[in-house]
Coordinates of C-alpha atoms in Angstrom, one line a residue:
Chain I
X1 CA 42.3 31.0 62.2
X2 CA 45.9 32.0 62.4
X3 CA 44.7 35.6 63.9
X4 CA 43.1 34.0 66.9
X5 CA 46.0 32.0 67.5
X6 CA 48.9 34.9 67.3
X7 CA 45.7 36.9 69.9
X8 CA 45.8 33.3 72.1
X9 CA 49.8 33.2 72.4
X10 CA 50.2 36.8 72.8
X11 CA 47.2 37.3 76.0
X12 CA 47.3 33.7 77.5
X13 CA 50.0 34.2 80.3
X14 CA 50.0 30.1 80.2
X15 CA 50.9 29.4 76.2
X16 CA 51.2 25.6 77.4
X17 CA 47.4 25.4 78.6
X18 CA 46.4 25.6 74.7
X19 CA 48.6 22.9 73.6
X20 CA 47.9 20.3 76.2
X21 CA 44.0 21.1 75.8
X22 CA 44.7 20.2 71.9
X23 CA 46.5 17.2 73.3
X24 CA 43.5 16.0 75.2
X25 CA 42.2 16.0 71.6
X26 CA 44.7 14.1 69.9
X27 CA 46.4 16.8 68.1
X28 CA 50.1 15.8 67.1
X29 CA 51.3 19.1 66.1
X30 CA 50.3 20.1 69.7
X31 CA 52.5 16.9 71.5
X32 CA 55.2 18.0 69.0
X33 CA 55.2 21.5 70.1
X34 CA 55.0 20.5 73.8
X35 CA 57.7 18.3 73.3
X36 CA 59.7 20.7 72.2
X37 CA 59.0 23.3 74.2
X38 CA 60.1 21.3 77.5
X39 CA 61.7 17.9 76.4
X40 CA 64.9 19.3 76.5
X41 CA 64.9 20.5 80.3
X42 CA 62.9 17.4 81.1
X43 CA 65.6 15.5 79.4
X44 CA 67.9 17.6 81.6
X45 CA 66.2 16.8 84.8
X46 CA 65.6 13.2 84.3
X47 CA 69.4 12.7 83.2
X48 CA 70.7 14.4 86.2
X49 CA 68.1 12.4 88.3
X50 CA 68.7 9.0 87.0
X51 CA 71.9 9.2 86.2
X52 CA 72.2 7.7 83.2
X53 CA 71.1 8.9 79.3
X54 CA 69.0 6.4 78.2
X55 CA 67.0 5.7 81.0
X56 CA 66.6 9.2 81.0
X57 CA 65.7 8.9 77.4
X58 CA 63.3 6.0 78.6
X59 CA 61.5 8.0 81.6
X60 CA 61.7 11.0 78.9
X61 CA 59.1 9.0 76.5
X62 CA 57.1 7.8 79.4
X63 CA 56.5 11.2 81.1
X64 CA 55.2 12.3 77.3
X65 CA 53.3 10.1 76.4
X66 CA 51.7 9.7 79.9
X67 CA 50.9 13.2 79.3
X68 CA 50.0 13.2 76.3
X69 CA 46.9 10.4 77.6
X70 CA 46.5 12.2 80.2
X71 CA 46.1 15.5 78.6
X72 CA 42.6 16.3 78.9
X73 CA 42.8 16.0 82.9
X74 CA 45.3 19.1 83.4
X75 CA 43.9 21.6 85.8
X76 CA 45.9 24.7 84.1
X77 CA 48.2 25.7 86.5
X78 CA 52.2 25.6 86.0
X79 CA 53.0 23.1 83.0
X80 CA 56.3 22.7 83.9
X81 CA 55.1 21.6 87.4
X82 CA 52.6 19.1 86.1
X83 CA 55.4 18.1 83.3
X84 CA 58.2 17.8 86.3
X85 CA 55.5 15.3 88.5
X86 CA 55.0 13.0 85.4
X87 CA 58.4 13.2 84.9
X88 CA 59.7 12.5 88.7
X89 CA 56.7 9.5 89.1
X90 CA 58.2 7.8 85.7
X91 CA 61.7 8.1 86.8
X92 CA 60.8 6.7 90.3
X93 CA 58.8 4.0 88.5
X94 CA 61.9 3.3 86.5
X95 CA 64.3 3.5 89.3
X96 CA 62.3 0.8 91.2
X97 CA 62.5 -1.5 88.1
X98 CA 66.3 -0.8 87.9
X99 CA 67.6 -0.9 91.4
X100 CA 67.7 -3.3 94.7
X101 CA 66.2 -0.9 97.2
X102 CA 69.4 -0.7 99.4
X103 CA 68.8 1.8 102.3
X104 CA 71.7 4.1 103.0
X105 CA 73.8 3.3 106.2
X106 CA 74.3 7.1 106.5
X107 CA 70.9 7.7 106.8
X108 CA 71.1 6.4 110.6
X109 CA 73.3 8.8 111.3
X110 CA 72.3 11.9 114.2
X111 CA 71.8 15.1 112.3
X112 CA 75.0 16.8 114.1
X113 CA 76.6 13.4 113.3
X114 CA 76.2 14.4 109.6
X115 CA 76.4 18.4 110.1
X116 CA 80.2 17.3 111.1
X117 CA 80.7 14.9 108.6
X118 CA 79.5 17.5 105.9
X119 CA 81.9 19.9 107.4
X120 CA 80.7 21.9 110.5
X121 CA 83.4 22.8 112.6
X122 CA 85.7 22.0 109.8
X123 CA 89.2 24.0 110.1
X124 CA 89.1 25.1 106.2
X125 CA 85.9 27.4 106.0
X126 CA 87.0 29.4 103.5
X127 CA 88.3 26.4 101.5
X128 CA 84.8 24.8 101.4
X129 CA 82.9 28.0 100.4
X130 CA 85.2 27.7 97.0
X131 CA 84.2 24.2 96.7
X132 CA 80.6 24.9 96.6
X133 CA 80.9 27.6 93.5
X134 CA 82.6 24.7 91.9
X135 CA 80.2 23.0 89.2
X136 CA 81.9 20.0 88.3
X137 CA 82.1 19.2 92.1
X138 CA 78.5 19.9 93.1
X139 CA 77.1 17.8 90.2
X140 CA 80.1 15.2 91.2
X141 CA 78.3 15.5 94.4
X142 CA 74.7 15.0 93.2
X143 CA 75.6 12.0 91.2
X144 CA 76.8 10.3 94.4
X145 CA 73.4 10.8 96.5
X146 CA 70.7 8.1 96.7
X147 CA 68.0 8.6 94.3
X148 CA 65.2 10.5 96.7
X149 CA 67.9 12.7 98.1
X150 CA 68.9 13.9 93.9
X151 CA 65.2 14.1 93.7
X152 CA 63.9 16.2 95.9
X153 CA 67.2 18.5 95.6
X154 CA 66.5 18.7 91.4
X155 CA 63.4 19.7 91.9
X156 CA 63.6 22.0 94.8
X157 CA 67.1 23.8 94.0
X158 CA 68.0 23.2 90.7
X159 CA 64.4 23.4 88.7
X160 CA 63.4 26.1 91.8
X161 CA 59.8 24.8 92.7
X162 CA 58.1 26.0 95.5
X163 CA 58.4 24.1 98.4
X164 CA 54.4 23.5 97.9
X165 CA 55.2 22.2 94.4
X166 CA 58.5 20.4 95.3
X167 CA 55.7 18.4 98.2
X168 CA 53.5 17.6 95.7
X169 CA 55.8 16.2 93.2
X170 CA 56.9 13.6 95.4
X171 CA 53.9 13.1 97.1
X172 CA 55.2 14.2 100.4
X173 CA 53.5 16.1 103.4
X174 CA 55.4 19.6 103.7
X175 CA 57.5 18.6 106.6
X176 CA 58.4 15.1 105.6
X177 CA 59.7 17.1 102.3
X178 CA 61.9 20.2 104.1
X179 CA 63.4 16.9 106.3
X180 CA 63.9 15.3 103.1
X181 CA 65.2 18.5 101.4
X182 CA 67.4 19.4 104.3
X183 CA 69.1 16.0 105.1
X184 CA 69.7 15.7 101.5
X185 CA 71.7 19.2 101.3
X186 CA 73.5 18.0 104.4
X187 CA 75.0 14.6 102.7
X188 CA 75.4 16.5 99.4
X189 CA 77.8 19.1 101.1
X190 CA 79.4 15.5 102.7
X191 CA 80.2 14.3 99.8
X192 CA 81.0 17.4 98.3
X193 CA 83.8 17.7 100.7
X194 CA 84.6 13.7 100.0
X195 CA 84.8 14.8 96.1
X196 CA 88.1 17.5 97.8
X197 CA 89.6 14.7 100.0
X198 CA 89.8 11.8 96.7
X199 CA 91.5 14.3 94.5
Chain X
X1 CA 83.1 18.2 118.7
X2 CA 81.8 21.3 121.5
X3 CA 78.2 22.6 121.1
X4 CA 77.9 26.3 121.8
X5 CA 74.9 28.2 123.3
X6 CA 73.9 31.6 122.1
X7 CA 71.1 33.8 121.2
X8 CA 69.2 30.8 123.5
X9 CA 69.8 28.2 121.2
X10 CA 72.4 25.4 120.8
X11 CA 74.8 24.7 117.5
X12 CA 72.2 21.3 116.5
X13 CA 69.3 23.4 116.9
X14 CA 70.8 26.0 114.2
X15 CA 72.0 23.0 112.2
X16 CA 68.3 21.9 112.1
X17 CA 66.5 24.9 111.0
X18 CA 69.8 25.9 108.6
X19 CA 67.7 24.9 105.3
X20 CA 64.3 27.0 106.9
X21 CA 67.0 29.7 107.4
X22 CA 68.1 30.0 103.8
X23 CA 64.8 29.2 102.5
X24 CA 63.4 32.5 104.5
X25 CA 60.6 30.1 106.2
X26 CA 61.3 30.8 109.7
X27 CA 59.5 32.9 111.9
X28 CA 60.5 36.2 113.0
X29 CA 61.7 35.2 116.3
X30 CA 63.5 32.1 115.6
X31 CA 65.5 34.0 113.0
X32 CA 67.0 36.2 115.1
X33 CA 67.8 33.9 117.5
X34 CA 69.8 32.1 115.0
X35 CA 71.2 35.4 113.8
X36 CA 71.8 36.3 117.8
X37 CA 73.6 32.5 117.6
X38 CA 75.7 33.2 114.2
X39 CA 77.3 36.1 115.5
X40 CA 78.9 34.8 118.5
X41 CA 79.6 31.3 116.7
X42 CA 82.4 30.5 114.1
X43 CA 81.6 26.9 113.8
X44 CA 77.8 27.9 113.2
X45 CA 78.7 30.8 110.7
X46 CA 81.4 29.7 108.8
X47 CA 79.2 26.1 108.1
X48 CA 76.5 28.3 107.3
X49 CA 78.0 30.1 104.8
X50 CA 78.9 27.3 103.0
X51 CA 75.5 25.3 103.2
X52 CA 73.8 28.7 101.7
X53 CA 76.5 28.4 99.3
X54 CA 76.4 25.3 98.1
X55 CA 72.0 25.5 97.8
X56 CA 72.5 29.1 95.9
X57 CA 74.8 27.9 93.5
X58 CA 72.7 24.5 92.8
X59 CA 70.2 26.5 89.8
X60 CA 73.4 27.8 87.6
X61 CA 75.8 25.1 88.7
X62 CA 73.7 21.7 88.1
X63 CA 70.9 22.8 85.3
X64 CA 71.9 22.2 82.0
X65 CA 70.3 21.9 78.5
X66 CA 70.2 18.5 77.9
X67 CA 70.5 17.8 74.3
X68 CA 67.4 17.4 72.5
X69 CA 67.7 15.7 69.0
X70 CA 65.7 14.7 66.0
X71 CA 66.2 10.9 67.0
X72 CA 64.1 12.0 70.5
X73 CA 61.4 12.8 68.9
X74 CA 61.0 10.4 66.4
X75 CA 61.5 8.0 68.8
X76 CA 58.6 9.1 70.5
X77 CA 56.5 9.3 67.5
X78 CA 57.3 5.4 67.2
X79 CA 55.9 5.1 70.8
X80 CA 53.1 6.6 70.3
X81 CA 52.1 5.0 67.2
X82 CA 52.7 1.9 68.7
X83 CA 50.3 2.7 71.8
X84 CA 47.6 4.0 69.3
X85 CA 47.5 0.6 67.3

């Protein structure tokens, strides 16, 4: 009745758990809701991930209806989580379909090599503090990055998972994710500081 | 470039552990001796300030609301349909 379900969505800390349960059924009105609840921030993610709308639009239908089959095994614990892994596997699935793997030269590099490049030492300290509270330049940044660096840094510092979550998203061991995570911040604030020199 | 030595611990060790450092995962000990190191450092500190810069500002700076709109969702609805058949 409608009075259970006001009594569900009022005490369930996790509103989410009800409609992808009624998903595992086949419920529509429940893939609609769910949908709309987090399509738009998925949408969100993906775009900034991929880089371009309509594969984002593309990755955006797979990582629902991949949900939507595989409904009836959630566990219960964070939507958004389970919503962001779907998401991140069908963008990576898309990405491989898209793109030559080319491995990034600067990837080679030492890690003080790149701590240099991305501005330690750097004579304008103050000057690249400003740059960093710049939004257009940090997602001019982000665009530039290979796709696993935009991937782990979306999902660790922009959606704000835990670094447990952020691991199992990609699939990753905790360490081989924080060396990810941290050589990824490194060549964002590198190119970050690039965005400053071509302007 | 010069690597400095303080608080026992070089300028590419401090680099190394600067995402642990922000991300308050470091053990007690090794976080003061990269506090021990920042204060006697410039290159160290002033870098550092910008890293934890540019990772705090990455949630209000790089989310946005993408757009969600009726053609999303229908198109989805056509998708689904089309798996269900």
């Amino acid at each position: 009745s409608n009075r259970r379900w006001a009594f569900t969505m009022t005490c369930d800390p996790n509103p989410d758990r009800a409609l992808i349960h009624r998903c595992g059924e086949g419920d529509r009105a429940a893939f609609d809701a769910l949908a709309r609840r987090h399509g738009p921030r998925l949408l969100a993610f993906l775009q900034r991930l991929l880089g371009d709308r309509s594969l984002a639009e593309d990755a955006l239908q797979g990582t629902f209806l991949a949900a939507f089959r595989h409904a009836s095994g959630y566990r219960g614990d964070s939507a958004r989580a389970w919503l962001l892994t779907i998401a991140r596997n069908e963008a990576s699935r898309l990405r491989a379909r898209e793109e030559r793997a080319t491995r990034n030269a600067s990837l080679m590099d030492s890690l003080m090599d790149l701590g240099v490049a991305a501005g330690w030492g750097a004579r304008d300290p103050e000057h690249l503090v400003s740059l960093a509270q710049q939004s257009e330049r940090l997602k001019d940044a982000l665009r530039r990055l290979e796709g696993s660096e935009r991937e782990v840094l979306l999902l660790r510092d922009v959606q704000q998972l835990s670094g447990k979550e952020t691991a199992q998203a990609l699939g990753l061991p905790i360490a081989a994710m924080k060396s990810r995570l941290h050589r990824a911040r490194l060549r964002l604030a590198v190119e970050l500081r690039k965005g400053k020199d071509a302007r | 470039m010069k690597e400095n030595f303080y608080g026992g611990i070089g300028c590419s060790e401090v680099l190394e552990s600067l995402s642990d450092y922000v991300d308050g995962e470091l053990s007690a000990e090794r976080r003061a001796q990269i506090d021990e190191h920042l204060q006697h450092c410039s290159n160290c500190a002033h870098f550092g300030m910008y890293f934890q810069t540019m990772v705090r500002s990455a949630p209000g700076s790089m989310e946005s609301d993408g757009s969600f709109d009726a053609g999303v969702l229908e198109r989805l609805h056509q998708a689904l349909d089309s798996t269900e058949d």
